[in-house]
Amino acid sequence: MADRQYHFFFRLIKMSMKQSYALKAAFWLRLIFMIVSDLIMLIGWYVMFQSFHTINGWSFEDFMFMSGLNISTFSIWTLFFRGGGTYMAQWIQNGEFDHFLLSPPNVLFHASCCVSEPAGWGDFITGICLMAVSGLVTFNTFGIVLILFICAVLCFLSISFILTAINFYFKNAADLTERLFYVFFCICGYPGSIYTDWAKVILITVFPVGLISILPVEILKNMQFSSFVYLLCATAVLFLGSIFLFYRGLRRYESGNRTILRG
Amino acid sequence: MPKEVILVDQLFKSFYSSKGWFRKSLVKTDAVKNLSFSVCAGECLAFIGPNGAGKSTTVKLLTSVLYPTSGTALIDGLNPWKNRCALAHRIGVVFGQRSQLWYHLPVCDSFSLLAAAYDIPDHVAQKKWKELSEMLNIGRLWRMPVKQLSLGQRMRCEIAASLLHSPSILFLDEPTIGLDVEAKRILRDFLKKEASENGTTILLTSHDTEDIEKVCQRVLLINNGTKMLDTSVQRLKTDFLSKKYVRLIKTNGDSVRLSFDTHKQSVQSFLKQTDLNDITDITIENPPLEEIIRALYIGGEAYA
């Protein structure tokens, strides 16, 4: 059974990428400009760190690793799970989710994987390069970085599922989903060290952006085992909780009658 | 007696919307109200009713898209809300206004994905496509991007896509919407053949009476979410028909069309009062199905 699902999802991702490459010029332009956009953001922070050297104990290298992890995590979502989040929120709001419910594969992952955005390749390249040049990824830390990366991807997916599920519980919430995503990206974009005390507690619990932007750098810098265990447990709870929330909400789905074409 | 493959019992679906700025109150709309019916294997049922009657909601409930407020249903022995995945393998669904084909990609890509979704080996899917494409006359569309297909071509591809996994029950929600006469004919012939040769059960909603006449044997009329009438297409024509049309052909070739109500006047008295001099031929016809259905929509309650 699982084998069949993998086969389907492999083909689905391949197709959504093929669809995104159907408009070739747009594909390459978006990829290139995403790299340019990431570099412009980085130059701004480089100038800032040239003046202050560290921000609450974080150096430019720490920030580079955090940005690299954020951007590459984001790229995985954009490339393979872009249907989740804003797209799915729109489908639910407009009652355009029927097709996924009529097809045998897992509804949540089917809807998530059916959109791929070419800009993700630009982010992926930038993100991996940033992590590699940050100096925090060495032969000894490679294994732990890989685990941190997987956790970050799962946290990101979970947050996208939760923000999507809002649309089952509240009407016309697709715009809210989009706004919350912006808030999420905004918080992720700053060095994690600026969030202290209660702000940090909130960001690693109720609004778990810190699991992607704060904890991984701290774990890697200080090699804190307790933080690592917390991250693993929090990721698991968040991921399973988001799936549960989505399927509970799915029972409230109201189909619509708009004319729809896929892609 | 053929097996009942669709069993619906006391199905109820309500939608809620909120009203008011400060003190919000919920407004309840009952889309489907205590609907019960059954469909036997191989039967073709036309599910009709005016706009907003609850036809599409019922189809969506039976295909596991929507959860009911109350009531039960069994589709080929499966509860649609508990066995979504297993049910998806046994049913095919076509929504006239929805597409399961990928807009920018060739038709073959969508079929390849559907084959993987239904766990059909590629060579089996190819064989099935060949079979369906011959019947639906879509063989040359295989490598064409969906965005380049006409509405009729796309709809035939949609039907083929929903039959790729050889479902035993087919739900069609306004499949002929917007199609030209020829495309409609091909679809109707195909559906008729599919039901008679493969024993596929068909539940079809349509506003086109020809779909009902050409494809279905039975009609279920609903209005305001309630069943108003459940009868065969043939009986619909005879039982609910008091009006007759009489066509008189004169010797000079002109024709006159008269009508009378059998409930108000007997055939004999009608013919007696009609001037039959100069008449070479006479034909008595039932009104078209469309007229019967229109009359039922207007005075639906009278037939409940």
Coordinates of N, CA and C in Angstrom, one line a residue, chain A residues 39-172:
Chain A
L39 N 20.0 37.3 -2.4 CA 21.3 37.9 -2.2 C 21.1 39.4 -1.8
I40 N 20.1 40.0 -2.3 CA 19.9 41.4 -1.9 C 19.6 41.5 -0.4
M41 N 18.8 40.6 0.1 CA 18.4 40.5 1.5 C 19.7 40.3 2.3
L42 N 20.5 39.4 1.8 CA 21.7 39.0 2.6 C 22.7 40.2 2.6
I43 N 22.8 40.9 1.5 CA 23.7 42.1 1.5 C 23.3 43.1 2.6
G44 N 22.1 43.3 2.7 CA 21.5 44.3 3.7 C 22.0 43.8 5.1
W45 N 21.8 42.5 5.4 CA 22.3 42.0 6.7 C 23.8 42.1 6.9
Y46 N 24.5 41.8 5.8 CA 26.0 41.9 5.8 C 26.4 43.3 6.3
V47 N 25.8 44.3 5.7 CA 26.2 45.7 6.0 C 25.9 45.9 7.5
M48 N 24.8 45.4 8.0 CA 24.4 45.6 9.4 C 25.4 44.9 10.3
F49 N 25.8 43.7 10.0 CA 26.7 42.9 10.8 C 28.1 43.6 10.7
Q50 N 28.5 44.2 9.6 CA 29.7 44.9 9.5 C 29.8 46.0 10.6
S51 N 28.7 46.6 10.9 CA 28.7 47.7 11.9 C 28.6 47.2 13.3
F52 N 27.8 46.1 13.5 CA 27.6 45.7 14.9 C 28.4 44.4 15.3
H53 N 28.9 43.7 14.3 CA 29.6 42.4 14.5 C 28.8 41.3 15.0
T54 N 28.2 41.5 16.2 CA 27.2 40.4 16.7 C 25.9 41.1 17.1
I55 N 24.9 40.3 17.0 CA 23.6 40.8 17.6 C 23.1 39.8 18.6
N56 N 23.2 40.2 19.9 CA 22.8 39.4 21.0 C 23.6 38.0 21.0
G57 N 24.8 38.1 20.6 CA 25.6 36.9 20.6 C 25.7 36.1 19.3
W58 N 24.9 36.5 18.3 CA 24.9 35.9 17.0 C 25.8 36.6 16.0
S59 N 26.7 35.9 15.4 CA 27.5 36.5 14.4 C 26.9 36.4 13.0
F60 N 27.5 37.0 12.0 CA 27.0 36.9 10.7 C 26.9 35.5 10.1
E61 N 27.9 34.7 10.6 CA 27.9 33.2 10.2 C 26.7 32.5 10.7
D62 N 26.4 32.8 12.0 CA 25.2 32.2 12.6 C 23.9 32.6 11.8
F63 N 23.9 33.9 11.5 CA 22.7 34.4 10.7 C 22.7 33.7 9.3
M64 N 23.9 33.5 8.7 CA 23.9 32.9 7.4 C 23.4 31.5 7.5
F65 N 23.7 30.8 8.5 CA 23.2 29.4 8.7 C 21.7 29.4 8.8
M66 N 21.3 30.3 9.7 CA 19.8 30.4 10.0 C 19.1 30.7 8.7
S67 N 19.6 31.7 7.9 CA 18.9 32.1 6.7 C 19.0 30.9 5.7
G68 N 20.1 30.3 5.6 CA 20.3 29.1 4.7 C 19.3 28.0 5.0
L69 N 19.1 27.8 6.3 CA 18.2 26.7 6.7 C 16.7 27.1 6.4
N70 N 16.4 28.4 6.7 CA 15.1 28.9 6.4 C 14.8 28.8 5.0
I71 N 15.7 29.4 4.2 CA 15.5 29.5 2.7 C 15.4 28.1 2.1
S72 N 16.3 27.2 2.5 CA 16.2 25.8 1.9 C 15.0 25.1 2.3
T73 N 14.6 25.3 3.6 CA 13.3 24.7 4.1 C 12.2 25.2 3.3
F74 N 12.2 26.5 3.1 CA 11.1 27.1 2.3 C 11.1 26.6 0.9
S75 N 12.3 26.3 0.4 CA 12.4 25.9 -1.0 C 11.8 24.5 -1.2
I76 N 12.0 23.6 -0.2 CA 11.4 22.3 -0.2 C 9.9 22.4 -0.3
W77 N 9.4 23.3 0.5 CA 7.9 23.5 0.5 C 7.5 24.0 -0.8
T78 N 8.2 25.0 -1.4 CA 7.8 25.6 -2.6 C 7.9 24.6 -3.8
L79 N 8.9 23.7 -3.7 CA 9.1 22.8 -4.8 C 8.2 21.6 -4.8
F80 N 8.0 21.0 -3.6 CA 7.3 19.8 -3.5 C 5.9 19.9 -2.8
F81 N 5.7 20.9 -2.0 CA 4.4 20.9 -1.2 C 3.7 22.3 -1.3
R82 N 3.9 22.9 -2.5 CA 3.4 24.3 -2.6 C 1.9 24.4 -2.6
G83 N 1.2 23.3 -2.8 CA -0.2 23.2 -2.8 C -0.7 23.6 -1.4
G84 N 0.1 23.2 -0.4 CA -0.3 23.5 1.0 C -0.2 25.0 1.3
G85 N -0.9 25.5 2.3 CA -0.8 26.9 2.6 C -1.8 27.7 1.8
T86 N -1.3 28.7 1.1 CA -2.2 29.7 0.5 C -3.0 29.1 -0.6
Y87 N -2.5 28.2 -1.5 CA -3.2 27.6 -2.5 C -4.4 26.8 -2.0
M88 N -4.1 25.9 -1.0 CA -5.1 25.0 -0.5 C -6.2 25.9 0.3
A89 N -5.7 26.9 0.9 CA -6.7 27.8 1.6 C -7.7 28.4 0.6
Q90 N -7.2 28.8 -0.5 CA -8.1 29.3 -1.6 C -9.1 28.2 -2.1
W91 N -8.5 27.0 -2.3 CA -9.4 25.9 -2.8 C -10.5 25.6 -1.8
I92 N -10.1 25.6 -0.5 CA -11.1 25.3 0.5 C -12.1 26.4 0.6
Q93 N -11.6 27.6 0.6 CA -12.6 28.8 0.7 C -13.5 28.8 -0.5
N94 N -13.0 28.5 -1.7 CA -13.9 28.5 -2.9 C -14.6 27.2 -3.1
G95 N -14.5 26.2 -2.3 CA -15.1 24.9 -2.5 C -14.6 24.2 -3.7
E96 N -13.3 24.3 -3.9 CA -12.7 23.6 -5.1 C -11.8 22.4 -4.7
F97 N -12.1 21.8 -3.6 CA -11.3 20.7 -3.0 C -11.8 19.3 -3.4
D98 N -12.9 19.3 -4.1 CA -13.6 18.0 -4.4 C -12.7 17.0 -5.1
H99 N -11.9 17.4 -6.0 CA -11.1 16.4 -6.8 C -10.2 15.6 -5.9
F100 N -9.6 16.2 -4.8 CA -8.7 15.5 -3.9 C -9.5 14.5 -3.1
L101 N -10.8 14.8 -2.8 CA -11.6 13.9 -2.0 C -12.1 12.7 -2.8
L102 N -12.2 12.9 -4.1 CA -12.7 11.8 -5.0 C -11.6 10.8 -5.5
S103 N -10.4 11.2 -5.2 CA -9.3 10.3 -5.6 C -8.7 9.5 -4.5
P104 N -8.3 8.3 -4.7 CA -7.9 7.4 -3.6 C -6.7 7.9 -2.7
P105 N -5.7 8.6 -3.3 CA -4.5 8.9 -2.5 C -4.8 9.8 -1.3
N106 N -3.9 9.9 -0.4 CA -4.0 10.7 0.8 C -4.4 12.2 0.4
V107 N -5.5 12.7 1.0 CA -6.0 14.0 0.5 C -5.0 15.1 0.8
L108 N -4.5 15.1 2.0 CA -3.6 16.3 2.4 C -2.3 16.3 1.6
F109 N -1.7 15.2 1.4 CA -0.4 15.2 0.6 C -0.7 15.3 -0.9
H110 N -1.8 14.8 -1.3 CA -2.2 14.9 -2.8 C -2.4 16.4 -3.1
A111 N -3.1 17.1 -2.2 CA -3.3 18.5 -2.5 C -2.0 19.3 -2.3
S112 N -1.2 19.0 -1.4 CA 0.0 19.7 -1.1 C 1.0 19.5 -2.3
C113 N 1.1 18.3 -2.8 CA 2.2 18.1 -3.8 C 1.8 18.4 -5.2
C114 N 0.6 18.9 -5.4 CA 0.2 19.1 -6.8 C 0.5 20.4 -7.4
V115 N 1.2 21.2 -6.6 CA 1.7 22.5 -7.1 C 3.2 22.6 -6.8
S116 N 4.0 23.0 -7.8 CA 5.4 23.2 -7.6 C 5.7 24.6 -8.2
E117 N 6.5 25.4 -7.5 CA 6.9 26.7 -8.0 C 8.4 26.7 -8.4
P118 N 8.7 27.2 -9.6 CA 10.1 27.2 -10.1 C 11.0 28.0 -9.2
A119 N 10.5 29.1 -8.6 CA 11.3 29.9 -7.8 C 12.0 29.1 -6.7
G120 N 11.4 28.0 -6.3 CA 12.0 27.1 -5.3 C 13.4 26.7 -5.6
W121 N 13.7 26.5 -6.9 CA 15.0 26.0 -7.2 C 16.1 27.1 -6.9
G122 N 15.7 28.4 -7.1 CA 16.6 29.5 -6.8 C 16.8 29.5 -5.3
D123 N 15.7 29.4 -4.5 CA 15.9 29.3 -3.0 C 16.7 28.2 -2.6
F124 N 16.5 27.0 -3.2 CA 17.2 25.8 -2.8 C 18.7 26.0 -3.0
I125 N 19.1 26.5 -4.1 CA 20.5 26.7 -4.4 C 21.1 27.7 -3.4
T126 N 20.4 28.9 -3.2 CA 20.9 29.9 -2.3 C 21.0 29.3 -0.9
G127 N 19.9 28.6 -0.4 CA 19.9 28.1 0.9 C 21.1 27.2 1.2
I128 N 21.3 26.2 0.3 CA 22.3 25.2 0.5 C 23.7 25.9 0.5
C129 N 23.9 26.9 -0.4 CA 25.2 27.6 -0.4 C 25.4 28.4 0.9
L130 N 24.4 29.0 1.4 CA 24.5 29.8 2.6 C 24.9 28.9 3.8
M131 N 24.2 27.8 3.9 CA 24.6 26.9 5.0 C 26.0 26.4 4.9
A132 N 26.4 26.1 3.6 CA 27.7 25.5 3.4 C 28.8 26.5 3.7
V133 N 28.6 27.8 3.4 CA 29.7 28.8 3.7 C 29.6 29.4 5.1
S134 N 28.5 29.0 5.8 CA 28.4 29.6 7.2 C 29.5 29.1 8.1
G135 N 30.1 28.0 7.8 CA 31.1 27.4 8.7 C 30.6 26.5 9.8
L136 N 29.3 26.5 9.9 CA 28.7 25.7 11.0 C 28.5 24.2 10.5
V137 N 28.5 24.0 9.2 CA 28.4 22.7 8.7 C 29.7 22.1 8.4
T138 N 30.1 21.1 9.2 CA 31.4 20.4 9.1 C 31.1 19.0 8.9
F139 N 32.2 18.2 8.7 CA 32.1 16.8 8.6 C 31.4 16.2 9.8
N140 N 31.8 16.7 11.0 CA 31.3 16.2 12.3 C 29.8 16.6 12.5
T141 N 29.5 17.8 12.0 CA 28.1 18.2 12.3 C 27.1 17.9 11.2
F142 N 27.6 17.3 10.1 CA 26.7 17.0 9.0 C 25.5 16.3 9.3
G143 N 25.6 15.2 10.1 CA 24.5 14.4 10.5 C 23.4 15.2 11.3
I144 N 23.9 15.9 12.2 CA 22.9 16.7 13.0 C 22.3 17.8 12.2
V145 N 23.0 18.4 11.3 CA 22.5 19.4 10.4 C 21.3 18.8 9.5
L146 N 21.6 17.6 9.1 CA 20.6 16.9 8.3 C 19.3 16.6 9.1
I147 N 19.5 16.2 10.3 CA 18.3 16.0 11.2 C 17.6 17.4 11.4
L148 N 18.4 18.4 11.7 CA 17.8 19.8 11.9 C 17.0 20.2 10.6
F149 N 17.6 19.9 9.5 CA 16.9 20.3 8.2 C 15.6 19.5 8.1
I150 N 15.6 18.2 8.3 CA 14.3 17.4 8.2 C 13.3 18.0 9.2
C151 N 13.7 18.3 10.4 CA 12.8 18.8 11.4 C 12.2 20.1 11.0
A152 N 13.1 21.0 10.4 CA 12.7 22.3 9.9 C 11.6 22.1 8.8
V153 N 11.9 21.2 7.9 CA 10.9 21.0 6.8 C 9.6 20.5 7.4
L154 N 9.6 19.6 8.3 CA 8.4 19.0 8.9 C 7.6 20.1 9.7
C155 N 8.4 21.0 10.4 CA 7.7 22.1 11.1 C 7.1 23.1 10.1
F156 N 7.8 23.4 9.1 CA 7.3 24.3 8.1 C 6.0 23.7 7.5
L157 N 6.0 22.4 7.1 CA 4.8 21.8 6.6 C 3.7 21.8 7.6
S158 N 4.0 21.5 8.8 CA 3.0 21.5 9.9 C 2.3 22.9 10.0
I159 N 3.1 23.9 10.0 CA 2.6 25.3 10.1 C 1.7 25.6 8.8
S160 N 2.1 25.1 7.7 CA 1.3 25.4 6.5 C 0.0 24.6 6.6
F161 N 0.0 23.4 7.1 CA -1.2 22.6 7.3 C -2.2 23.3 8.3
I162 N -1.6 23.8 9.4 CA -2.4 24.5 10.4 C -3.1 25.7 9.8
L163 N -2.2 26.5 9.1 CA -2.8 27.8 8.5 C -3.8 27.4 7.4
T164 N -3.7 26.3 6.8 CA -4.7 25.9 5.8 C -6.0 25.5 6.5
A165 N -5.8 24.7 7.6 CA -7.0 24.1 8.3 C -7.9 25.2 8.8
I166 N -7.3 26.4 9.1 CA -8.1 27.6 9.6 C -9.3 27.8 8.7
N167 N -9.1 27.5 7.4 CA -10.2 27.8 6.4 C -11.4 26.8 6.6
F168 N -11.2 25.7 7.3 CA -12.3 24.8 7.5 C -13.2 25.4 8.6
Y169 N -12.5 26.1 9.6 CA -13.2 26.5 10.8 C -13.8 28.0 10.6
F170 N -13.2 28.8 9.8 CA -13.6 30.1 9.6 C -13.9 30.4 8.1
K171 N -15.0 31.1 7.8 CA -15.3 31.4 6.4 C -14.4 32.5 5.9
N172 N -14.1 32.5 4.6 CA -13.3 33.6 4.0 C -12.0 33.9 4.8

